Every structure is written in C-alpha cells, then in structure tokens.
PDB file of C-alpha atoms in Angstrom:
ATOM      1  CA  UNK L   1       9.501  -6.695   2.241  1.00 51.00           C
ATOM      2  CA  UNK L   2       6.198  -8.212   3.179  1.00 48.00           C
ATOM      3  CA  UNK L   3       3.567  -6.932   5.513  1.00 51.00           C
ATOM      4  CA  UNK L   4       0.722  -8.854   7.126  1.00 45.00           C
ATOM      5  CA  UNK L   5      -2.231  -7.254   8.831  1.00 45.00           C
ATOM      6  CA  UNK L   6      -5.989  -7.410   9.233  1.00 37.00           C
ATOM      7  CA  UNK L   7      -8.485  -5.264   7.378  1.00 36.00           C
ATOM      8  CA  UNK L   8     -12.182  -5.843   8.011  1.00 33.00           C
ATOM      9  CA  UNK L   9     -13.752  -4.749   4.731  1.00 33.00           C
ATOM     10  CA  UNK L  10     -17.339  -5.803   3.959  1.00 33.00           C
ATOM     11  CA  UNK L  11     -18.037  -8.002   0.943  1.00 31.00           C
ATOM     12  CA  UNK L  12     -19.545  -5.094  -0.983  1.00 36.00           C
ATOM     13  CA  UNK L  13     -16.268  -3.181  -0.901  1.00 40.00           C
ATOM     14  CA  UNK L  14     -17.497  -0.326   1.292  1.00 39.00           C
ATOM     15  CA  UNK L  15     -15.109   1.027   3.923  1.00 39.00           C
ATOM     16  CA  UNK L  16     -14.924  -0.781   7.274  1.00 39.00           C
ATOM     17  CA  UNK L  17     -16.724   0.728  10.280  1.00 33.00           C
ATOM     18  CA  UNK L  18     -15.106   3.762  11.884  1.00 33.00           C
ATOM     19  CA  UNK L  19     -14.270   1.885  15.074  1.00 31.00           C
ATOM     20  CA  UNK L  20     -11.940  -0.453  13.165  1.00 33.00           C
ATOM     21  CA  UNK L  21      -9.841   2.145  11.400  1.00 38.00           C
ATOM     22  CA  UNK L  22      -8.294   4.523  13.895  1.00 39.00           C
ATOM     23  CA  UNK L  23      -5.684   4.525  16.630  1.00 36.00           C
ATOM     24  CA  UNK L  24      -5.555   1.429  18.784  1.00 37.00           C
ATOM     25  CA  UNK L  25      -8.515  -0.018  16.844  1.00 37.00           C
ATOM     26  CA  UNK L  26      -6.787   0.133  13.457  1.00 40.00           C
ATOM     27  CA  UNK L  27      -7.584  -2.843  11.211  1.00 44.00           C
ATOM     28  CA  UNK L  28      -3.814  -3.304  10.911  1.00 46.00           C
ATOM     29  CA  UNK L  29      -3.348  -5.064  14.228  1.00 46.00           C
ATOM     30  CA  UNK L  30      -1.959  -8.254  15.665  1.00 49.00           C
ATOM     31  CA  UNK L  31      -4.542 -10.203  17.665  1.00 53.00           C
ATOM     32  CA  UNK L  32      -6.146 -13.279  16.083  1.00 53.00           C
ATOM     33  CA  UNK L  33      -9.664 -12.698  14.762  1.00 53.00           C
ATOM     34  CA  UNK L  34     -12.227 -14.645  12.742  1.00 58.00           C
ATOM     35  CA  UNK L  35     -10.772 -13.294   9.506  1.00 59.00           C
ATOM     36  CA  UNK L  36      -7.746 -15.493  10.128  1.00 62.00           C
ATOM     37  CA  UNK L  37      -9.946 -18.472   9.233  1.00 63.00           C
ATOM     38  CA  UNK L  38     -10.696 -17.075   5.768  1.00 67.00           C
ATOM     39  CA  UNK L  39      -8.570 -18.070   2.750  1.00 74.00           C
ATOM     40  CA  UNK L  40      -5.479 -15.881   2.806  1.00 87.00           C
ATOM     41  CA  UNK L  41      -4.381 -13.822  -0.194  1.00 93.00           C
ATOM     42  CA  UNK L  42      -1.479 -11.482  -0.872  1.00 94.00           C
ATOM     43  CA  UNK L  43      -1.103  -8.432  -3.105  1.00 97.00           C
ATOM     44  CA  UNK L  44       2.150  -8.746  -5.092  1.00 97.00           C
ATOM     45  CA  UNK L  45       4.122  -5.640  -6.024  1.00 97.00           C
ATOM     46  CA  UNK L  46       7.360  -5.686  -8.007  1.00 97.00           C
ATOM     47  CA  UNK L  47       9.739  -2.727  -8.039  1.00 97.00           C
ATOM     48  CA  UNK L  48      12.196  -2.342 -10.891  1.00 97.00           C
ATOM     49  CA  UNK L  49      15.730  -1.942  -9.556  1.00 96.00           C
ATOM     50  CA  UNK L  50      18.399  -1.907 -12.230  1.00 94.00           C
ATOM     51  CA  UNK L  51      21.968  -2.162 -10.892  1.00 91.00           C
ATOM     52  CA  UNK L  52      23.139   0.960 -12.659  1.00 90.00           C
ATOM     53  CA  UNK L  53      20.113   3.147 -11.973  1.00 91.00           C
ATOM     54  CA  UNK L  54      18.092   2.317  -8.836  1.00 94.00           C
ATOM     55  CA  UNK L  55      15.184   4.638  -8.051  1.00 96.00           C
ATOM     56  CA  UNK L  56      15.292   7.036  -5.098  1.00 97.00           C
ATOM     57  CA  UNK L  57      13.699   5.598  -1.963  1.00 96.00           C
ATOM     58  CA  UNK L  58      10.958   8.213  -1.528  1.00 97.00           C
ATOM     59  CA  UNK L  59       9.964   7.979  -5.191  1.00 98.00           C
ATOM     60  CA  UNK L  60       9.681   4.185  -4.830  1.00 97.00           C
ATOM     61  CA  UNK L  61       7.498   4.522  -1.717  1.00 98.00           C
ATOM     62  CA  UNK L  62       5.163   7.044  -3.355  1.00 98.00           C
ATOM     63  CA  UNK L  63       4.946   4.999  -6.545  1.00 98.00           C
ATOM     64  CA  UNK L  64       4.071   1.858  -4.565  1.00 98.00           C
ATOM     65  CA  UNK L  65       1.298   3.736  -2.753  1.00 98.00           C
ATOM     66  CA  UNK L  66      -0.109   4.947  -6.074  1.00 98.00           C
ATOM     67  CA  UNK L  67       0.133   1.446  -7.496  1.00 98.00           C
ATOM     68  CA  UNK L  68      -2.112   0.091  -4.730  1.00 98.00           C
ATOM     69  CA  UNK L  69      -4.629   2.874  -5.339  1.00 98.00           C
ATOM     70  CA  UNK L  70      -4.506   2.276  -9.082  1.00 98.00           C
ATOM     71  CA  UNK L  71      -5.375  -1.384  -8.620  1.00 98.00           C
ATOM     72  CA  UNK L  72      -8.165  -0.633  -6.130  1.00 98.00           C
ATOM     73  CA  UNK L  73      -9.755   1.847  -8.557  1.00 98.00           C
ATOM     74  CA  UNK L  74      -9.299  -0.215 -11.718  1.00 98.00           C
ATOM     75  CA  UNK L  75     -12.537  -1.409 -13.348  1.00 97.00           C
ATOM     76  CA  UNK L  76     -11.187  -4.972 -13.293  1.00 98.00           C
ATOM     77  CA  UNK L  77     -11.132  -4.805  -9.476  1.00 98.00           C
ATOM     78  CA  UNK L  78     -14.711  -3.578  -9.129  1.00 96.00           C
ATOM     79  CA  UNK L  79     -18.165  -5.109  -9.492  1.00 96.00           C
ATOM     80  CA  UNK L  80     -17.993  -8.091 -11.807  1.00 96.00           C
ATOM     81  CA  UNK L  81     -14.500  -7.292 -13.065  1.00 98.00           C
ATOM     82  CA  UNK L  82     -12.059 -10.111 -13.714  1.00 98.00           C
ATOM     83  CA  UNK L  83      -9.994  -9.255 -10.607  1.00 98.00           C
ATOM     84  CA  UNK L  84     -12.915  -8.311  -8.344  1.00 97.00           C
ATOM     85  CA  UNK L  85     -13.351 -11.663  -6.607  1.00 96.00           C
ATOM     86  CA  UNK L  86      -9.644 -11.903  -5.814  1.00 96.00           C
ATOM     87  CA  UNK L  87      -9.636  -8.341  -4.457  1.00 96.00           C
ATOM     88  CA  UNK L  88     -12.680  -9.077  -2.271  1.00 94.00           C
ATOM     89  CA  UNK L  89     -11.129 -12.288  -0.965  1.00 92.00           C
ATOM     90  CA  UNK L  90      -7.902 -10.439  -0.202  1.00 94.00           C
ATOM     91  CA  UNK L  91      -9.655  -7.636   1.667  1.00 91.00           C
ATOM     92  CA  UNK L  92     -11.863 -10.037   3.601  1.00 87.00           C
ATOM     93  CA  UNK L  93      -8.871 -11.757   5.211  1.00 80.00           C
ATOM     94  CA  UNK L  94      -5.647 -10.347   6.598  1.00 82.00           C
ATOM     95  CA  UNK L  95      -4.289  -7.629   4.356  1.00 88.00           C
ATOM     96  CA  UNK L  96      -0.939  -8.759   3.033  1.00 91.00           C
ATOM     97  CA  UNK L  97       1.334  -6.970   0.561  1.00 94.00           C
ATOM     98  CA  UNK L  98       4.671  -8.365  -0.582  1.00 94.00           C
ATOM     99  CA  UNK L  99       7.207  -6.334  -2.532  1.00 95.00           C
ATOM    100  CA  UNK L 100       9.815  -8.086  -4.664  1.00 96.00           C
ATOM    101  CA  UNK L 101      12.507  -6.652  -6.925  1.00 96.00           C
ATOM    102  CA  UNK L 102      13.288  -7.302 -10.568  1.00 96.00           C
ATOM    103  CA  UNK L 103      15.611  -6.101 -13.296  1.00 95.00           C
ATOM    104  CA  UNK L 104      16.373  -6.913 -16.905  1.00 96.00           C
ATOM    105  CA  UNK L 105      14.729 -10.108 -18.112  1.00 97.00           C
ATOM    106  CA  UNK L 106      13.054 -10.600 -14.719  1.00 97.00           C
ATOM    107  CA  UNK L 107      11.241  -7.303 -15.123  1.00 97.00           C
ATOM    108  CA  UNK L 108      10.210  -8.115 -18.694  1.00 97.00           C
ATOM    109  CA  UNK L 109       8.730 -11.435 -17.553  1.00 97.00           C
ATOM    110  CA  UNK L 110       6.859  -9.666 -14.732  1.00 97.00           C
ATOM    111  CA  UNK L 111       5.464  -7.124 -17.208  1.00 97.00           C
ATOM    112  CA  UNK L 112       4.080  -9.961 -19.326  1.00 97.00           C
ATOM    113  CA  UNK L 113       1.798 -11.064 -16.465  1.00 97.00           C
ATOM    114  CA  UNK L 114      -1.627  -9.445 -15.869  1.00 97.00           C
ATOM    115  CA  UNK L 115      -1.107  -6.342 -13.772  1.00 98.00           C
ATOM    116  CA  UNK L 116      -0.544  -2.582 -13.895  1.00 98.00           C
ATOM    117  CA  UNK L 117       2.766  -0.722 -14.073  1.00 98.00           C
ATOM    118  CA  UNK L 118       2.817   2.637 -12.317  1.00 98.00           C
ATOM    119  CA  UNK L 119       5.663   5.061 -12.982  1.00 98.00           C
ATOM    120  CA  UNK L 120       6.826   7.773 -10.613  1.00 97.00           C
ATOM    121  CA  UNK L 121       9.506  10.356 -11.270  1.00 96.00           C
ATOM    122  CA  UNK L 122      11.881   7.514 -12.066  1.00 96.00           C
ATOM    123  CA  UNK L 123      10.581   4.532 -10.087  1.00 97.00           C
ATOM    124  CA  UNK L 124       8.547   1.768 -11.729  1.00 98.00           C
ATOM    125  CA  UNK L 125       6.280  -0.492  -9.681  1.00 98.00           C
ATOM    126  CA  UNK L 126       4.040  -3.194 -11.122  1.00 98.00           C
ATOM    127  CA  UNK L 127       1.063  -4.308  -9.046  1.00 98.00           C
ATOM    128  CA  UNK L 128      -0.747  -7.574  -9.671  1.00 98.00           C
ATOM    129  CA  UNK L 129      -4.188  -8.837  -8.659  1.00 98.00           C
ATOM    130  CA  UNK L 130      -4.137 -10.683  -5.323  1.00 97.00           C
ATOM    131  CA  UNK L 131      -3.043 -14.311  -5.375  1.00 96.00           C
ATOM    132  CA  UNK L 132      -3.431 -17.106  -2.795  1.00 94.00           C
ATOM    133  CA  UNK L 133      -0.687 -17.045  -0.202  1.00 87.00           C
ATOM    134  CA  UNK L 134       0.767 -20.260  -1.599  1.00 89.00           C
ATOM    135  CA  UNK L 135      -0.253 -19.675  -5.226  1.00 90.00           C
ATOM    136  CA  UNK L 136       2.230 -17.173  -6.650  1.00 93.00           C
ATOM    137  CA  UNK L 137       2.881 -17.272 -10.416  1.00 94.00           C
ATOM    138  CA  UNK L 138       6.313 -18.822 -10.872  1.00 95.00           C
ATOM    139  CA  UNK L 139       7.762 -15.739 -12.584  1.00 95.00           C
ATOM    140  CA  UNK L 140       6.916 -13.717  -9.477  1.00 96.00           C
ATOM    141  CA  UNK L 141       7.701 -16.393  -6.895  1.00 95.00           C
ATOM    142  CA  UNK L 142      11.289 -16.646  -8.129  1.00 94.00           C
ATOM    143  CA  UNK L 143      11.948 -12.922  -7.623  1.00 95.00           C
ATOM    144  CA  UNK L 144      14.007 -11.845  -4.627  1.00 90.00           C
ATOM    145  CA  UNK L 145      12.436 -10.212  -1.597  1.00 84.00           C
ATOM    146  CA  UNK L 146      15.736  -8.910  -0.238  1.00 75.00           C
ATOM    147  CA  UNK L 147      18.037  -6.368  -1.841  1.00 67.00           C
ATOM    148  CA  UNK L 148      16.009  -3.181  -1.824  1.00 67.00           C
ATOM    149  CA  UNK L 149      18.432  -0.911  -0.005  1.00 79.00           C
ATOM    150  CA  UNK L 150      17.334   2.302  -1.675  1.00 93.00           C
ATOM    151  CA  UNK L 151      18.451   5.791  -0.670  1.00 93.00           C
ATOM    152  CA  UNK L 152      17.457   9.352  -1.459  1.00 94.00           C
ATOM    153  CA  UNK L 153      20.393  11.138  -3.150  1.00 93.00           C
ATOM    154  CA  UNK L 154      18.950  14.425  -1.912  1.00 93.00           C
ATOM    155  CA  UNK L 155      16.640  15.082   1.045  1.00 93.00           C
ATOM    156  CA  UNK L 156      13.003  14.986  -0.126  1.00 94.00           C
ATOM    157  CA  UNK L 157      11.281  18.326  -0.583  1.00 94.00           C
ATOM    158  CA  UNK L 158       8.570  19.363   1.838  1.00 94.00           C
ATOM    159  CA  UNK L 159       5.333  17.402   1.475  1.00 94.00           C
ATOM    160  CA  UNK L 160       2.646  18.914  -0.745  1.00 91.00           C
ATOM    161  CA  UNK L 161       0.200  20.484   1.692  1.00 87.00           C
ATOM    162  CA  UNK L 162      -2.635  20.299  -0.857  1.00 90.00           C
ATOM    163  CA  UNK L 163      -2.527  16.496  -1.200  1.00 94.00           C
ATOM    164  CA  UNK L 164      -2.636  13.524   1.183  1.00 95.00           C
ATOM    165  CA  UNK L 165       0.541  12.787   3.135  1.00 97.00           C
ATOM    166  CA  UNK L 166       1.503   9.342   4.380  1.00 97.00           C
ATOM    167  CA  UNK L 167       3.655   9.921   7.445  1.00 97.00           C
ATOM    168  CA  UNK L 168       6.094   7.115   8.210  1.00 96.00           C
ATOM    169  CA  UNK L 169       7.075   6.433  11.792  1.00 95.00           C
ATOM    170  CA  UNK L 170      10.377   8.073  12.824  1.00 94.00           C
ATOM    171  CA  UNK L 171      10.777   5.320  15.429  1.00 92.00           C
ATOM    172  CA  UNK L 172      10.999   2.331  13.052  1.00 90.00           C
ATOM    173  CA  UNK L 173      13.770   1.402  10.629  1.00 90.00           C
ATOM    174  CA  UNK L 174      12.553  -0.516   7.576  1.00 91.00           C
ATOM    175  CA  UNK L 175      14.012  -1.701   4.298  1.00 92.00           C
ATOM    176  CA  UNK L 176      12.664   0.126   1.275  1.00 94.00           C
ATOM    177  CA  UNK L 177      10.562  -2.904   0.341  1.00 93.00           C
ATOM    178  CA  UNK L 178       8.928  -3.102   3.759  1.00 92.00           C
ATOM    179  CA  UNK L 179       8.350   0.656   3.716  1.00 94.00           C
ATOM    180  CA  UNK L 180       6.760   0.372   0.257  1.00 96.00           C
ATOM    181  CA  UNK L 181       4.294  -2.189   1.612  1.00 95.00           C
ATOM    182  CA  UNK L 182       3.531   0.077   4.568  1.00 94.00           C
ATOM    183  CA  UNK L 183       2.993   3.088   2.279  1.00 97.00           C
ATOM    184  CA  UNK L 184       0.566   0.937   0.302  1.00 97.00           C
ATOM    185  CA  UNK L 185      -1.308   0.144   3.523  1.00 95.00           C
ATOM    186  CA  UNK L 186      -1.543   3.846   4.374  1.00 96.00           C
ATOM    187  CA  UNK L 187      -2.871   4.689   0.930  1.00 96.00           C
ATOM    188  CA  UNK L 188      -5.452   1.916   1.237  1.00 96.00           C
ATOM    189  CA  UNK L 189      -6.691   3.236   4.576  1.00 94.00           C
ATOM    190  CA  UNK L 190      -7.015   6.712   3.071  1.00 95.00           C
ATOM    191  CA  UNK L 191      -8.961   5.208   0.150  1.00 95.00           C
ATOM    192  CA  UNK L 192     -11.417   3.529   2.524  1.00 93.00           C
ATOM    193  CA  UNK L 193     -12.152   6.909   4.126  1.00 92.00           C
ATOM    194  CA  UNK L 194     -13.447   8.467   0.908  1.00 93.00           C
ATOM    195  CA  UNK L 195     -16.796   8.712  -0.780  1.00 92.00           C
ATOM    196  CA  UNK L 196     -17.209   7.506  -4.362  1.00 93.00           C
ATOM    197  CA  UNK L 197     -17.061  11.113  -5.543  1.00 92.00           C
ATOM    198  CA  UNK L 198     -13.835  11.748  -3.667  1.00 93.00           C
ATOM    199  CA  UNK L 199     -12.283   8.527  -4.949  1.00 94.00           C
ATOM    200  CA  UNK L 200     -13.083   9.530  -8.520  1.00 94.00           C
ATOM    201  CA  UNK L 201     -11.560  12.972  -7.995  1.00 93.00           C
ATOM    202  CA  UNK L 202      -8.381  11.500  -6.542  1.00 95.00           C
ATOM    203  CA  UNK L 203      -8.078   8.985  -9.361  1.00 95.00           C
ATOM    204  CA  UNK L 204      -8.710  11.611 -12.046  1.00 94.00           C
ATOM    205  CA  UNK L 205      -6.030  13.823 -10.493  1.00 93.00           C
ATOM    206  CA  UNK L 206      -3.485  10.989 -10.759  1.00 95.00           C
ATOM    207  CA  UNK L 207      -3.477  10.083  -7.055  1.00 96.00           C
ATOM    208  CA  UNK L 208      -1.297  12.964  -5.838  1.00 96.00           C
ATOM    209  CA  UNK L 209       0.294  12.135  -2.477  1.00 97.00           C
ATOM    210  CA  UNK L 210       3.513  12.404  -0.536  1.00 97.00           C
ATOM    211  CA  UNK L 211       5.350   9.928   1.674  1.00 98.00           C
ATOM    212  CA  UNK L 212       7.559  11.472   4.339  1.00 97.00           C
ATOM    213  CA  UNK L 213       9.039  10.518   7.697  1.00 96.00           C
ATOM    214  CA  UNK L 214       7.270  12.333  10.515  1.00 96.00           C
ATOM    215  CA  UNK L 215       9.087  14.631  12.891  1.00 96.00           C
ATOM    216  CA  UNK L 216       9.628  12.666  16.125  1.00 96.00           C
ATOM    217  CA  UNK L 217       8.027  15.461  18.142  1.00 96.00           C
ATOM    218  CA  UNK L 218       4.851  15.320  16.045  1.00 95.00           C
ATOM    219  CA  UNK L 219       4.487  11.524  15.820  1.00 95.00           C
ATOM    220  CA  UNK L 220       2.550  11.066  19.100  1.00 94.00           C
ATOM    221  CA  UNK L 221       0.087  13.757  18.004  1.00 95.00           C
ATOM    222  CA  UNK L 222      -0.417  12.115  14.601  1.00 95.00           C
ATOM    223  CA  UNK L 223      -1.092   8.670  16.047  1.00 93.00           C
ATOM    224  CA  UNK L 224      -3.655   9.925  18.557  1.00 93.00           C
ATOM    225  CA  UNK L 225      -5.456  12.469  16.362  1.00 92.00           C
ATOM    226  CA  UNK L 226      -8.097  10.116  14.927  1.00 92.00           C
ATOM    227  CA  UNK L 227      -6.425   9.912  11.520  1.00 93.00           C
ATOM    228  CA  UNK L 228      -6.141   6.500   9.821  1.00 93.00           C
ATOM    229  CA  UNK L 229      -3.200   4.614  11.345  1.00 93.00           C
ATOM    230  CA  UNK L 230      -1.456   1.488  10.051  1.00 92.00           C
ATOM    231  CA  UNK L 231      -0.608  -0.867  12.904  1.00 87.00           C
ATOM    232  CA  UNK L 232       1.797  -3.529  11.679  1.00 79.00           C
ATOM    233  CA  UNK L 233       1.259  -7.075  12.884  1.00 72.00           C
ATOM    234  CA  UNK L 234       4.963  -7.587  13.448  1.00 67.00           C
ATOM    235  CA  UNK L 235       5.295 -10.840  11.519  1.00 66.00           C
ATOM    236  CA  UNK L 236       8.158  -9.614   9.326  1.00 69.00           C
ATOM    237  CA  UNK L 237      11.158  -7.376   9.922  1.00 69.00           C
ATOM    238  CA  UNK L 238       9.758  -5.035  12.599  1.00 73.00           C
ATOM    239  CA  UNK L 239       8.014  -5.278  15.941  1.00 65.00           C
ATOM    240  CA  UNK L 240       4.247  -4.732  16.148  1.00 71.00           C
ATOM    241  CA  UNK L 241       3.180  -1.122  16.303  1.00 81.00           C
ATOM    242  CA  UNK L 242       2.103   2.030  14.493  1.00 83.00           C
ATOM    243  CA  UNK L 243       3.991   2.577  11.238  1.00 91.00           C
ATOM    244  CA  UNK L 244       2.066   4.999   9.002  1.00 94.00           C
ATOM    245  CA  UNK L 245      -0.458   7.786   9.532  1.00 94.00           C
ATOM    246  CA  UNK L 246      -2.560   8.955   6.579  1.00 94.00           C
ATOM    247  CA  UNK L 247      -3.108  12.698   6.864  1.00 94.00           C
ATOM    248  CA  UNK L 248      -5.163  14.890   4.580  1.00 90.00           C
ATOM    249  CA  UNK L 249      -7.035  12.038   2.915  1.00 83.00           C
ATOM    250  CA  UNK L 250      -9.819  14.544   2.209  1.00 82.00           C
ATOM    251  CA  UNK L 251      -7.443  16.629   0.042  1.00 85.00           C
ATOM    252  CA  UNK L 252      -7.932  14.510  -3.042  1.00 80.00           C
ATOM    253  CA  UNK L 253      -9.164  16.850  -5.762  1.00 65.00           C
ATOM    254  CA  UNK L 254     -11.492  19.703  -6.627  1.00 57.00           C
ATOM    255  CA  UNK L 255     -14.489  18.273  -4.789  1.00 48.00           C
ATOM    256  CA  UNK L 256     -16.971  20.986  -3.692  1.00 47.00           C
ATOM    257  CA  UNK L 257     -17.340  21.147   0.087  1.00 47.00           C
ATOM    258  CA  UNK L 258     -19.721  22.863   2.428  1.00 40.00           C
TER     259      UNK L 258
END
C-alpha cells in the first residue's frame, strides 16, 4: 500500500520543468538521483474500512486522490503555514505515499491527530502532513498496511468527461491501498500542471475527478500522448513501469480560456 517515487519540485512549490513530467521522463521513475540524498519523508493516508461496511474500491481511489489535493491546497501547506516545511521537504525528495487502514477505535485515534478527513460517496480517507520516513506517530505506525481488498459492487459509471480523469493501467494488478497511492500520485501530477487560477477553480469546485481503468487498446496512446504519467519505482508490490495517466487536467472549473 505504499508507493515510492521521485518528484523534482523546486523549493518555492512551483511545478517541476516540463521535461521531468511526461512519458519516459516522468518524475515517478526508478534511477537513483541526487534527491535520494535528501531527507526522506512520506505522506500518510488512512482509509476507514469497517468490517460490516467497507467502501467501494473506486470511491476509495477517488477519495484518496482528492485527499492529496486537499492537503496540497490547504493554507497550512503553503507559504509559512505550519505544514509547509514538511510538504516542501517531502516534495524535494522521493515522493512517497503510504496508505493504511483503520476502523473503530483505530479510526477515532487517527482522527485525533492533525490532518484532514475527506469523504467521498461513502469512503473516508484522512490525510496527514508528511512525516520522516522513520518518524511516524505511533497511532499511525501501528495501523495495518495490508487488508484493503476492496471491490466495486457494481461496475463504475463512465468517467465524467468534463472533469480530470486518472486512468489506471489495465496491465497492472494492485491492491486497493497501492492503487489509492497511485491515484494520489496522478492527482499530484495534474496539480503541478495548473496555474494558480486553475488550482483555485479546481479547489472551489470540490476537486471533481474520476479514477477508471483504461481500455487496454487505448493505454499505449495515453502513455505516449504527452499527458502526465506516473512511473512507479517498483519498490513495493509491482514492477517498475507506467501506472497512471492524468487526462483532462485542464478541465478543472469555469476558468475563461482563449
């Protein structure tokens, strides 16, 4: 349920250069770089999974993606905000996200820690400011990484063509937790593509987006089209390779266009 990658984001929080975001040059890649020498941080996410009422898989993926965007846009993550230094440190090293599960008292303890809970149709995901790789709060460190075998009771509806779509690879099988981390990566790449005006519009609209599995016949086109592509480092669960394509990142709200 973890994902480890690289994301060269400047200290001022502006998006990385174009040549580091697309196709084979995606910041989510495997080769060692200087950023490996920086202090390593991780973004914790906790999904609520009650035994009697687990959330649908697609709802959990979309809620996790929105949770990452919510943290990135929160005033505490920007400028001189209380989380800003941790967010900068996290983005200046390898981008890591780890998803853990909680229920009952575990979830209540997680909610008591500084963070943001984002609710989907039924899924609940709490995102926390980045922490050092070996510095997890004990109430989060004790949560399980495994056990997120979520399903969709019904096939998801067609993706909303007016909002961004995070296309998951049809060639890779992932647990729901791993897929949630990957959806968060895709949302983050889309976020980096946007101007301040577009980010504000997306935030004010509630971060509408869809997460769907791409048609196998269309996947090669998506990964070579110049759209933002997540390239997993392959350190956990799956082999290195392309996992998510962020399409329609410009469809984020009623922003006037030429």
